[in-house]
CSV table of C-alpha atoms and ligand atoms in Angstrom, one decimal:
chain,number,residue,atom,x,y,z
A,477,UNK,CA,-154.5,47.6,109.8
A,478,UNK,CA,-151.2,48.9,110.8
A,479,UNK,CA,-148.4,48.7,107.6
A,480,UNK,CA,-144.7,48.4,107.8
A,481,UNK,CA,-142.2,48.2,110.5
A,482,UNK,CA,-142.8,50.1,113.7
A,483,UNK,CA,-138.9,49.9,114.9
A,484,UNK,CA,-138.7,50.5,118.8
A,485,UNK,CA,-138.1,54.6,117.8
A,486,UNK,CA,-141.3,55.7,118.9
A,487,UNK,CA,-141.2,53.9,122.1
A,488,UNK,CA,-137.9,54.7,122.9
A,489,UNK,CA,-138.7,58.4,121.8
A,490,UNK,CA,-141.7,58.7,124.7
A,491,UNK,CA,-140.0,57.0,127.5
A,492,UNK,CA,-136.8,59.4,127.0
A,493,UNK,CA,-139.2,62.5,127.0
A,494,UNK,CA,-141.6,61.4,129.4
A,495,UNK,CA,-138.5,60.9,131.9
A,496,UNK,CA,-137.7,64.8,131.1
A,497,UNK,CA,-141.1,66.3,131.1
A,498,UNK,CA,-143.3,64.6,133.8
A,499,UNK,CA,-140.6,62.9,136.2
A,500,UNK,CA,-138.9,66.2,135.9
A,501,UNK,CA,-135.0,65.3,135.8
A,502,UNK,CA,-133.3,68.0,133.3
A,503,UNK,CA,-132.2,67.6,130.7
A,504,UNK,CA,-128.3,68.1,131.0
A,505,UNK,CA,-129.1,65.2,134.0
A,506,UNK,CA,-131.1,62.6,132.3
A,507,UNK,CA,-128.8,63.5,129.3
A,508,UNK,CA,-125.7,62.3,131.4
A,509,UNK,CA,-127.1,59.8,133.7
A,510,UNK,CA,-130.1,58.2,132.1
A,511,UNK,CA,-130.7,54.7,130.3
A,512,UNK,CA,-132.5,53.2,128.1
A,513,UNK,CA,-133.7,50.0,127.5
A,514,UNK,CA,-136.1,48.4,124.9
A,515,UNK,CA,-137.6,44.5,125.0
A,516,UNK,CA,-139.9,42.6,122.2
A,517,UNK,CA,-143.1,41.3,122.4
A,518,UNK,CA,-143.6,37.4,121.0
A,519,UNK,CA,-145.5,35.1,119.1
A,520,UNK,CA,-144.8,31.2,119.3
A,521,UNK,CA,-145.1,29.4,115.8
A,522,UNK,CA,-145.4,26.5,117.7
A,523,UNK,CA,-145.3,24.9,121.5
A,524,UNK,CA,-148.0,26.2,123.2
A,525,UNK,CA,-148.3,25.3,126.9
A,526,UNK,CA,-145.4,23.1,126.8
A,527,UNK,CA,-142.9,25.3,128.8
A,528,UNK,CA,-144.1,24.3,131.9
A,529,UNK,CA,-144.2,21.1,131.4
A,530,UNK,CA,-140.6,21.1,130.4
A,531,UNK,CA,-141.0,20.9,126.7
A,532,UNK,CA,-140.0,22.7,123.8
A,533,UNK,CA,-141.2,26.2,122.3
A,534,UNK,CA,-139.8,27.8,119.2
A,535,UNK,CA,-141.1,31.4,119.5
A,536,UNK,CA,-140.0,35.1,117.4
A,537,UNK,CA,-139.6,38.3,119.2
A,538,UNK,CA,-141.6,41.1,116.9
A,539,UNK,CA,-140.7,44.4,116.3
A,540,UNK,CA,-143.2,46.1,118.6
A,541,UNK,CA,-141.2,47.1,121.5
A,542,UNK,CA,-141.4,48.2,125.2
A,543,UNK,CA,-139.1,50.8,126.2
A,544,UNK,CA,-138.0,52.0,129.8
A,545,UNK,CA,-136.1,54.9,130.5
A,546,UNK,CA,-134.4,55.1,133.7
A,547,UNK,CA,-132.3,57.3,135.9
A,548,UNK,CA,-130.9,56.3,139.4
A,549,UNK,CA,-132.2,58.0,142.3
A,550,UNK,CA,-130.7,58.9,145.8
A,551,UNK,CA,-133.1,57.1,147.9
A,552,UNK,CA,-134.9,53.6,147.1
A,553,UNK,CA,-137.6,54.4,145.6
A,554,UNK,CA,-138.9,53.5,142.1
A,555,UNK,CA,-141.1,56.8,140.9
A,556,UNK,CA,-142.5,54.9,137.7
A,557,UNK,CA,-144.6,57.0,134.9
A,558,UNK,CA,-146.4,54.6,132.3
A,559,UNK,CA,-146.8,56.9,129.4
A,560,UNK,CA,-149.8,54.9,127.9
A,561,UNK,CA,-152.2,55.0,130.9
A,562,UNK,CA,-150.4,58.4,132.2
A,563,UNK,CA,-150.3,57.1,135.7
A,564,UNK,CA,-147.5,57.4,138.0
A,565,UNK,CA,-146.6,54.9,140.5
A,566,UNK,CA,-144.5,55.5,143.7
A,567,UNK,CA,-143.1,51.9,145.1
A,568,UNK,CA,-140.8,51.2,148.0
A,569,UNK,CA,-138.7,48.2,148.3
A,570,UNK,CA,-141.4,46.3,150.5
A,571,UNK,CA,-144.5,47.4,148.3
A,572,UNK,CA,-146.7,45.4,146.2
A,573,UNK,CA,-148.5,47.1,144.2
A,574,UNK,CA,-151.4,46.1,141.6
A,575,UNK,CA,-151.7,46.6,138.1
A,576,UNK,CA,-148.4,47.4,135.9
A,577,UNK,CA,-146.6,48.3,139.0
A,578,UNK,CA,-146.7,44.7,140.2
A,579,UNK,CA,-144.4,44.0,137.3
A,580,UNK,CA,-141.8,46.6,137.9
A,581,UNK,CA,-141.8,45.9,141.4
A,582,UNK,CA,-141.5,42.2,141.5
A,583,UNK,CA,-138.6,42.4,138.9
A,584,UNK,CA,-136.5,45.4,141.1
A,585,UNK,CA,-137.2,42.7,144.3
A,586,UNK,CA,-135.9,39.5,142.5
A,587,UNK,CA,-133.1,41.4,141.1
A,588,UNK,CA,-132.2,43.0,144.5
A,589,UNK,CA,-131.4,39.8,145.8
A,590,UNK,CA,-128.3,39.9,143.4
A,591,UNK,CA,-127.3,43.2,142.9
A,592,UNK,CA,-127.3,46.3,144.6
A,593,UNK,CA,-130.1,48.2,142.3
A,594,UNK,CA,-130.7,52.3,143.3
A,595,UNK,CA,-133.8,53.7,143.6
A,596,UNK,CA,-134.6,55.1,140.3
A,597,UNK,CA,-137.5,57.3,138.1
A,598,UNK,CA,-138.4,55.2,135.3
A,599,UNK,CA,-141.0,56.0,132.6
A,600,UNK,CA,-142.5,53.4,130.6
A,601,UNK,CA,-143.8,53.7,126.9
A,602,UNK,CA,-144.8,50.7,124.7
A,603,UNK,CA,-146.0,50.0,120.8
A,604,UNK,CA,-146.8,45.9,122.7
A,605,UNK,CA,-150.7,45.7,122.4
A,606,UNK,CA,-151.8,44.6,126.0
A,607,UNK,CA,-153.9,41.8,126.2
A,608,UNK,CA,-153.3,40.6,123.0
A,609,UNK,CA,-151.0,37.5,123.9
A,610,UNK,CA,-148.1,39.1,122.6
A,611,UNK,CA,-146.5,38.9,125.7
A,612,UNK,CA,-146.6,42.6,126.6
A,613,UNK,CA,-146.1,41.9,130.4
A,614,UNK,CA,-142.2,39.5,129.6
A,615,UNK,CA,-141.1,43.1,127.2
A,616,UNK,CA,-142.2,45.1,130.2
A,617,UNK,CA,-140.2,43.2,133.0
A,618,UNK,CA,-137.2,42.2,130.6
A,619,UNK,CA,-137.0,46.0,129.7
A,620,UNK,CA,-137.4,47.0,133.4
A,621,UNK,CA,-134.8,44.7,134.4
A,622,UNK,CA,-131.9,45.7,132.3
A,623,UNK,CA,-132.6,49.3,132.7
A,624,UNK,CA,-132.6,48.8,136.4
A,625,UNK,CA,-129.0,46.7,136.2
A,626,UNK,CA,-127.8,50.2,133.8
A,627,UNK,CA,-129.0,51.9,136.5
A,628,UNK,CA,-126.7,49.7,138.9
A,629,UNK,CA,-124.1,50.3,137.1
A,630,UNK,CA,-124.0,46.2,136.9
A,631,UNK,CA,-124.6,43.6,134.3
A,632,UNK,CA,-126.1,39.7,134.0
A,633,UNK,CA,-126.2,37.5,131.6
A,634,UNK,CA,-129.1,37.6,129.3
A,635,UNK,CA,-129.9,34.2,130.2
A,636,UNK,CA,-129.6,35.0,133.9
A,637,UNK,CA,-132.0,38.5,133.5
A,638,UNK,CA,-134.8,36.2,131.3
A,639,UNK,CA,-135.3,33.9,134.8
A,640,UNK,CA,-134.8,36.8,137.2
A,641,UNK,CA,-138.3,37.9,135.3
A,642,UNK,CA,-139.4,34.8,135.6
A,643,UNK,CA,-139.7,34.6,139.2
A,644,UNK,CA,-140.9,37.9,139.4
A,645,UNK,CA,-143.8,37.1,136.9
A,646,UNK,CA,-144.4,33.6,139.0
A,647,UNK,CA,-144.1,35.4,142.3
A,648,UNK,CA,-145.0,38.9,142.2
A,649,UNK,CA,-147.9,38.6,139.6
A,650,UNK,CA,-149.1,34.9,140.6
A,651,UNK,CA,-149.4,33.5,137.0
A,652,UNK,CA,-147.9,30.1,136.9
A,653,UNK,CA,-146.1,30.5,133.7
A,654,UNK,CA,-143.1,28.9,132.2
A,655,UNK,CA,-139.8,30.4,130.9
A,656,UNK,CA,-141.3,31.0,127.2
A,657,UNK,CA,-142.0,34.5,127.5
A,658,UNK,CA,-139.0,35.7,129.6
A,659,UNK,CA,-136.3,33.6,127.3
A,660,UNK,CA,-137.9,34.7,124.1
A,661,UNK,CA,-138.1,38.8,124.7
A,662,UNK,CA,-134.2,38.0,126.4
A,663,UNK,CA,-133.1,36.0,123.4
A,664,UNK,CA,-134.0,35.9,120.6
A,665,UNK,CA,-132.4,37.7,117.6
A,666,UNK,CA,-133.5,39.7,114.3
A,667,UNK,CA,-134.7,37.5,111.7
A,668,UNK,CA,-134.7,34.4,113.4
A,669,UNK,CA,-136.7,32.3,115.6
A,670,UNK,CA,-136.0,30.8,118.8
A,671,UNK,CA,-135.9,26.9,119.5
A,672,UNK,CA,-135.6,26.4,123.2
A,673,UNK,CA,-135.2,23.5,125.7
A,674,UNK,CA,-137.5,24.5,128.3
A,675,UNK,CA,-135.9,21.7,130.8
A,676,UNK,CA,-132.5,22.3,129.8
A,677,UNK,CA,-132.5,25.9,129.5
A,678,UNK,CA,-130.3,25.0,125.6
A,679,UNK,CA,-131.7,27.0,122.9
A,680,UNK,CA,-130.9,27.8,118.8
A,681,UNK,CA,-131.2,30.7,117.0
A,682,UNK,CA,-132.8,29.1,113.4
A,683,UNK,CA,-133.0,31.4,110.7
A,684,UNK,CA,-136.4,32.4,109.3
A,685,UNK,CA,-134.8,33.8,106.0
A,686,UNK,CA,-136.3,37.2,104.3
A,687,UNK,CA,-138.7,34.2,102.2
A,688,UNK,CA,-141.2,34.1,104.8
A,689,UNK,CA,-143.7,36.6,106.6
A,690,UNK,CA,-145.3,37.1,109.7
A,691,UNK,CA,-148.9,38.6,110.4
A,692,UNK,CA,-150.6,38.8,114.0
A,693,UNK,CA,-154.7,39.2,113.8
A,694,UNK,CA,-155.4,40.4,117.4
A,695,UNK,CA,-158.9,39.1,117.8
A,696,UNK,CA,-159.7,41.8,120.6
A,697,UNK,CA,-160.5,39.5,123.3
A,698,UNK,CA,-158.3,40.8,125.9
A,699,UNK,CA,-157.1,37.9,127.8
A,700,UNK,CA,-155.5,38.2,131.3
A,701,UNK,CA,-153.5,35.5,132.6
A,702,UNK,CA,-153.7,35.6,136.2
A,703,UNK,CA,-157.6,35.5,135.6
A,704,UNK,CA,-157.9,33.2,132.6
A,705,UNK,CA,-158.3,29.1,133.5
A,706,UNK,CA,-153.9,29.2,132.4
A,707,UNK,CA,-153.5,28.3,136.6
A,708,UNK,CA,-156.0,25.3,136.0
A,709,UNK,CA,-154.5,24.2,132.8
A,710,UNK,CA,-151.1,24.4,135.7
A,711,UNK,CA,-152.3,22.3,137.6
A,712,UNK,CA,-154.3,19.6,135.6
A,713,UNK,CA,-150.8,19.0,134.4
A,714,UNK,CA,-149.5,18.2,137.2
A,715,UNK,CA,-152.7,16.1,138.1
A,716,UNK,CA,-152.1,14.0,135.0
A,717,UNK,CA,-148.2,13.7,135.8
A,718,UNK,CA,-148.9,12.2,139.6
A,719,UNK,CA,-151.6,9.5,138.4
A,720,UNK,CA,-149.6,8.8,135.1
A,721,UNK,CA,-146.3,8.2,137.5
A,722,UNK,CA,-148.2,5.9,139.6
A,723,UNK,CA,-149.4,4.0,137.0
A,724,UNK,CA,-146.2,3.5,135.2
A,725,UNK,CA,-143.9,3.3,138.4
A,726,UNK,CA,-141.6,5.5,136.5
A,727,UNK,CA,-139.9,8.6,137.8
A,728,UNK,CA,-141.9,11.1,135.6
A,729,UNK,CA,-140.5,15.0,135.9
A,730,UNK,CA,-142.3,16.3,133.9
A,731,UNK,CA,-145.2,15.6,131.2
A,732,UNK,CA,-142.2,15.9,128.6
A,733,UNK,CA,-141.1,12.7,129.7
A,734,UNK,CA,-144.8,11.6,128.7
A,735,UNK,CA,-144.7,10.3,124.8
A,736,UNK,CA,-147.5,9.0,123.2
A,737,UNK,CA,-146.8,5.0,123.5
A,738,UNK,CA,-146.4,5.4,127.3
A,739,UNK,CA,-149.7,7.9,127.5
A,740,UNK,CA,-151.3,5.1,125.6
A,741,UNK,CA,-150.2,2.3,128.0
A,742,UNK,CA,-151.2,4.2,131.0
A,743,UNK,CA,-154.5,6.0,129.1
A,744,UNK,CA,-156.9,4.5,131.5
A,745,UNK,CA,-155.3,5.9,134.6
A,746,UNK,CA,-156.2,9.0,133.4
A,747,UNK,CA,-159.7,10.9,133.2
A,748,UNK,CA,-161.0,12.5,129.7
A,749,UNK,CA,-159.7,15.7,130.3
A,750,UNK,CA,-156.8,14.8,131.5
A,751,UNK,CA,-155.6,12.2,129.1
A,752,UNK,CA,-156.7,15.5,126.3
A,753,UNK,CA,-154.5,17.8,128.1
A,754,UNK,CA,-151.2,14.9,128.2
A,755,UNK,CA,-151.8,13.9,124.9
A,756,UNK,CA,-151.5,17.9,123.9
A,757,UNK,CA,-148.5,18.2,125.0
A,758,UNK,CA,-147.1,15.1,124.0
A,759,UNK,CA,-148.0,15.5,120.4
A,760,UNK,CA,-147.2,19.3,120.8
A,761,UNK,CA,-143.6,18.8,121.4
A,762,UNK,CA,-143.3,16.4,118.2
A,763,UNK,CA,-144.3,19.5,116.4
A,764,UNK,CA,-142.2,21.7,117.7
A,765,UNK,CA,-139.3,19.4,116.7
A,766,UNK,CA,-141.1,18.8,113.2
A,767,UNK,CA,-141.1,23.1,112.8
A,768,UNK,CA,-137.3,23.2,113.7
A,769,UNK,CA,-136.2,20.8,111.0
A,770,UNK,CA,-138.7,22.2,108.1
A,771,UNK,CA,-138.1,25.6,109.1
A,772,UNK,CA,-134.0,24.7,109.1
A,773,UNK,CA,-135.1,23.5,105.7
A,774,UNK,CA,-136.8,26.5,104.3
A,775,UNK,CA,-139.9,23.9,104.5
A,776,UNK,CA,-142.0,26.1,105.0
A,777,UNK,CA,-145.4,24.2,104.2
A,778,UNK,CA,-143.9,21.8,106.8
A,779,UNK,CA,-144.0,24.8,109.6
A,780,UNK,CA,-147.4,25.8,108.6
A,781,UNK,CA,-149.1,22.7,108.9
A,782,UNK,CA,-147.3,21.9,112.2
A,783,UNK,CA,-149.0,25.1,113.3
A,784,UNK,CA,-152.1,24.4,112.1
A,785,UNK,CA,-152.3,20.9,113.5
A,786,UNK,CA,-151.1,22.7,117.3
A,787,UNK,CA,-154.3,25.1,116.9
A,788,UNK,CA,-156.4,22.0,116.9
A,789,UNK,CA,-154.6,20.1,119.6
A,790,UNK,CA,-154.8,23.8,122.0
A,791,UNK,CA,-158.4,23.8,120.7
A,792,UNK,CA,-159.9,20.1,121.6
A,793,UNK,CA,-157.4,18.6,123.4
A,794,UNK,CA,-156.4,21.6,125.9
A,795,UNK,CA,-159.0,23.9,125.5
A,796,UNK,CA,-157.6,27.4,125.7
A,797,UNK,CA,-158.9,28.7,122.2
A,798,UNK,CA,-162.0,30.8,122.1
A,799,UNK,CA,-164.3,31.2,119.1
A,800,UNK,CA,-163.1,34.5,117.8
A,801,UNK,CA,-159.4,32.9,117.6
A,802,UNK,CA,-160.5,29.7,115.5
A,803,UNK,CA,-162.4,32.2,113.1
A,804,UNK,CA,-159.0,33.9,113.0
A,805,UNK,CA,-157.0,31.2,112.4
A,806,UNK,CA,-159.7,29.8,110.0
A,807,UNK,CA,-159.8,33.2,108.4
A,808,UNK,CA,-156.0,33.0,107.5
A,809,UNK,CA,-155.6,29.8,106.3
A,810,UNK,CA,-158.9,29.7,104.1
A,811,UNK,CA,-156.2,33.0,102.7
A,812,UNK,CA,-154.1,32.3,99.4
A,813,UNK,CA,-150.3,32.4,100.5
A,814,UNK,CA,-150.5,31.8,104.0
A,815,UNK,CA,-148.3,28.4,105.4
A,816,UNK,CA,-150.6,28.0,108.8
A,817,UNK,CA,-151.8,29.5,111.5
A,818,UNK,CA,-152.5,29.3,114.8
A,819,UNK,CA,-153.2,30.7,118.5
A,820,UNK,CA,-150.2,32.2,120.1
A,821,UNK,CA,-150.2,32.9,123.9
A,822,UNK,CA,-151.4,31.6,126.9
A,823,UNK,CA,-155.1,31.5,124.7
A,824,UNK,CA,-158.4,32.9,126.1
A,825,UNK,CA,-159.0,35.6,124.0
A,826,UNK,CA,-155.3,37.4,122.4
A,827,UNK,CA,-153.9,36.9,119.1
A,828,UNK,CA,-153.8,34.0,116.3
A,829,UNK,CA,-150.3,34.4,114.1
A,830,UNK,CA,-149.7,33.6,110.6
A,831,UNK,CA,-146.8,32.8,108.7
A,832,UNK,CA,-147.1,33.8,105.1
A,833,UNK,CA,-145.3,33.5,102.2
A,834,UNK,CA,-143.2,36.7,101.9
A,835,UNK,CA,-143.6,38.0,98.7
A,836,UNK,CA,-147.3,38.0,98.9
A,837,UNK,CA,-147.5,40.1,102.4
A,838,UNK,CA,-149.1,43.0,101.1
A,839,UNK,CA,-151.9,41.1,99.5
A,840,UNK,CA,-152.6,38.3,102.2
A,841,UNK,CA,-152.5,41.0,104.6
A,842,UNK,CA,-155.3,43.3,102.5
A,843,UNK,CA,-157.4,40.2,102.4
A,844,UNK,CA,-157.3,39.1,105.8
A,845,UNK,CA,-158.1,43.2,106.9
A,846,UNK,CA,-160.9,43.3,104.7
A,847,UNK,CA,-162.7,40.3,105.9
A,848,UNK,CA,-160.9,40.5,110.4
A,849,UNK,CA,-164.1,42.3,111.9
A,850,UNK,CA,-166.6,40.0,109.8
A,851,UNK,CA,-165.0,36.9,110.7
A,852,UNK,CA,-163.3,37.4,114.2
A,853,UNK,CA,-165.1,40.6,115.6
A,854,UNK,CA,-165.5,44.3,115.9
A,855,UNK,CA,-162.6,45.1,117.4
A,856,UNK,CA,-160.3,42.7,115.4
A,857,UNK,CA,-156.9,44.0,113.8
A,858,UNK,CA,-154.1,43.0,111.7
A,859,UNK,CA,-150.7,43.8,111.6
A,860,UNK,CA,-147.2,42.4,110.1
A,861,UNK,CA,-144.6,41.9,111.9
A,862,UNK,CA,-140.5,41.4,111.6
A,863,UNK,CA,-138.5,39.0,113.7
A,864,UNK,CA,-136.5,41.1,116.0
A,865,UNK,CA,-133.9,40.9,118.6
A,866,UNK,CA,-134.2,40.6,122.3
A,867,UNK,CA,-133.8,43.1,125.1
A,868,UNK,CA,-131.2,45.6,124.6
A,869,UNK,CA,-129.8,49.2,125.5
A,870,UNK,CA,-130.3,51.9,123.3
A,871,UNK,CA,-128.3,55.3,123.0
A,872,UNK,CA,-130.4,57.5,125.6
A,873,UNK,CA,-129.3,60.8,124.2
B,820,GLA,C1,-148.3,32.4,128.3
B,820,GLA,C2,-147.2,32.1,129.4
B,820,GLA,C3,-146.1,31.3,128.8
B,820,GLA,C4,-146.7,30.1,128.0
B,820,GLA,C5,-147.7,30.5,127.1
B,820,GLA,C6,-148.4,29.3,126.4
B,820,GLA,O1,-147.7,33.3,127.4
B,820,GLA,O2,-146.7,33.3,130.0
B,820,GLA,O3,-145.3,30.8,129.9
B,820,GLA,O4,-147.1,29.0,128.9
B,820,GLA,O5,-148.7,31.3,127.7
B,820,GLA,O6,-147.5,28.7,125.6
């Protein structure tokens, strides 16, 4: 069980001397000419696999942070230390490396095709839990990416940095994923959570309020995307979208334009599987819309059992939740002052969030610890979390 806050400090703290000490810069240099830049992890309360289907997510950044210090080089090279697997990384602008290089390289290519980014020595240190669908890999590249742009000397719009990451996640790393990730560790902002258009790129800022708390149980099942079934999830999609457009006649984008009546209508063009994973994100983006408006409310029972009903739909009808993450979510809401809970993440394996009822934090959290490696597994952990902001510079002296 971890307690309290872990601001980005400690992060921040490593990068900054792990720039000094094992890239070697002095300090009077890295002092004047060095940047720092930190990005959140995520959970989504609820909209799970909808963003690539051009639906609707509402997500929180937490206050677990990765930070990347940088410091512009004469050549154009990235050096790249990663403080938490002490490995150092060389990359040139044509590489493609493996591993946690692939992300820093594919964000310094995509952003290269806009500005004119140095070479630089970065160092990398991060309080994100990898593997634990907290989106460790979006707070990497979104930290990378405006560190790199300090580096520059040049700026982009938040908006613009979140879908520069994007491509680089899509086409540097492979994973098919949507803009969830990207916008949320860009976006979002302390206390708040993040309703967002994933066609129209619109998004909200709706207040959580200081009534309501947040707890992540990270089941230990490290899930990777590029490996997990998420590129077949992709791609039954889009299976479902073709034979449901040529069923219907209609000019179907996306499975957002999908609602239940016309999924219905058209239910037998559509194989079991299939129809489960349309019928998911139908119903999924009603509850995303059904979390806004109770959350707006301070309805906060409302929110919960809008999550809890999405962790059944992800479960049956889409099939990305494993046992140790319905034990967790199961665990939490069997748990006296907890609203709902659910699977956040692309699924496989990662974390299950809860949202509790604030003033009991310290006692749901206890009884959740006491019972996580029973319930979910050996390596199960619990943690609270804050809503925080998106990326952002920090002071680097
Ligand atoms: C991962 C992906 C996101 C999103 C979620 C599921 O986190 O990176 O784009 O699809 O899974 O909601």
């Amino acid at each position: 069980m971890t307690r309290g806050q872990s601001g980005a400090t400690e992060p921040v703290r490593r990068a900054k001397s792990s720039l000094q000490a094992v890239l070697a810069t002095k300090s009077s240099e890295t002092e004047r000419d060095s940047f720092v830049a930190v990005a959140p992890g995520r959970v989504n309360l609820v909209g799970g696999h909808t963003d690539y289907n051009d639906g609707l997510c509402l997500p929180t950044a937490v206050d677990r942070h990765v930070a990347v210090a940088a410091r512009p080089r004469d050549d154009d090279l990235l050096r790249v230390h990663a403080t938490d697997f002490d490995e150092t990384a060389t990359i040139g602008p044509d590489d493609a490396p493996d591993g946690w290089a692939a992300y820093v390289a594919a964000v310094a290519r995509v952003l290269r095709e806009q500005v004119a980014v140095p070479g630089a020595d970065l160092a990398i240190a991060s309080d994100v839990p990898t593997g634990a669908g907290l989106s460790s890999s979006a707070a990497l590249e979104l930290a990378t990416g405006r560190a790199l742009l300090a580096a520059a000397d040049a700026d982009l719009p938040t908006v613009d940095l979140a879908l520069a990451c994007w491509r680089a996640e899509r086409e540097g790393v492979g994973v098919e994923c949507g803009i969830l990730d990207q916008f949320a560790a860009g976006l979002c902002e302390p206390d708040s959570a993040l309703f967002l258009d994933c066609r129209t790129r619109e998004y909200e800022q709706v207040s959580l309020g200081g009534a309501v708390g947040i707890l992540v149980i990270d089941t230990g099942v490290s899930h990777e995307l590029a490996d997990s079934g998420y590129n077949d999830r992709v791609r039954e999609c889009r299976e479902a979208l073709s034979a449901l457009r040529e069923a219907s006649g209609r000019s179907l984008d996306a499975l957002r334009d999908v609602d239940r009546d016309l999924l219905e209508a058209h239910a037998d063009a559509l194989d079991a599987a299939h129809y489960r994973r349309a019928r998911h994100v139908a119903t999924e983006n009603e509850r995303v819309k059904r979390a806004r408006d109770a959350l707006s409310a301070g309805d906060f029972e409302r929110v919960g059992e809008a999550m809890v009903a999405g962790h059944e739909s992800l479960r049956d009808d889409y099939e990305v939740s494993c046992s140790e993450l319905d034990a967790a979510v199961e665990l939490a809401t069997g748990t006296d002052g907890v609203y709902g809970a659910r699977m956040t993440g692309g699924g496989f394996g990662g974390s299950a969030v809860a949202l509790v009822d604030g003033a009991e934090l310290g006692r749901v959290m206890d009884a959740i610890d006491a019972r996580a490696t029973e319930w979910v597994g050996a390596d199960a952990r619990v943690f609270a979390c804050r809503p925080s902001g998106g990326v952002r510079l920090v002071d680097a002296r």
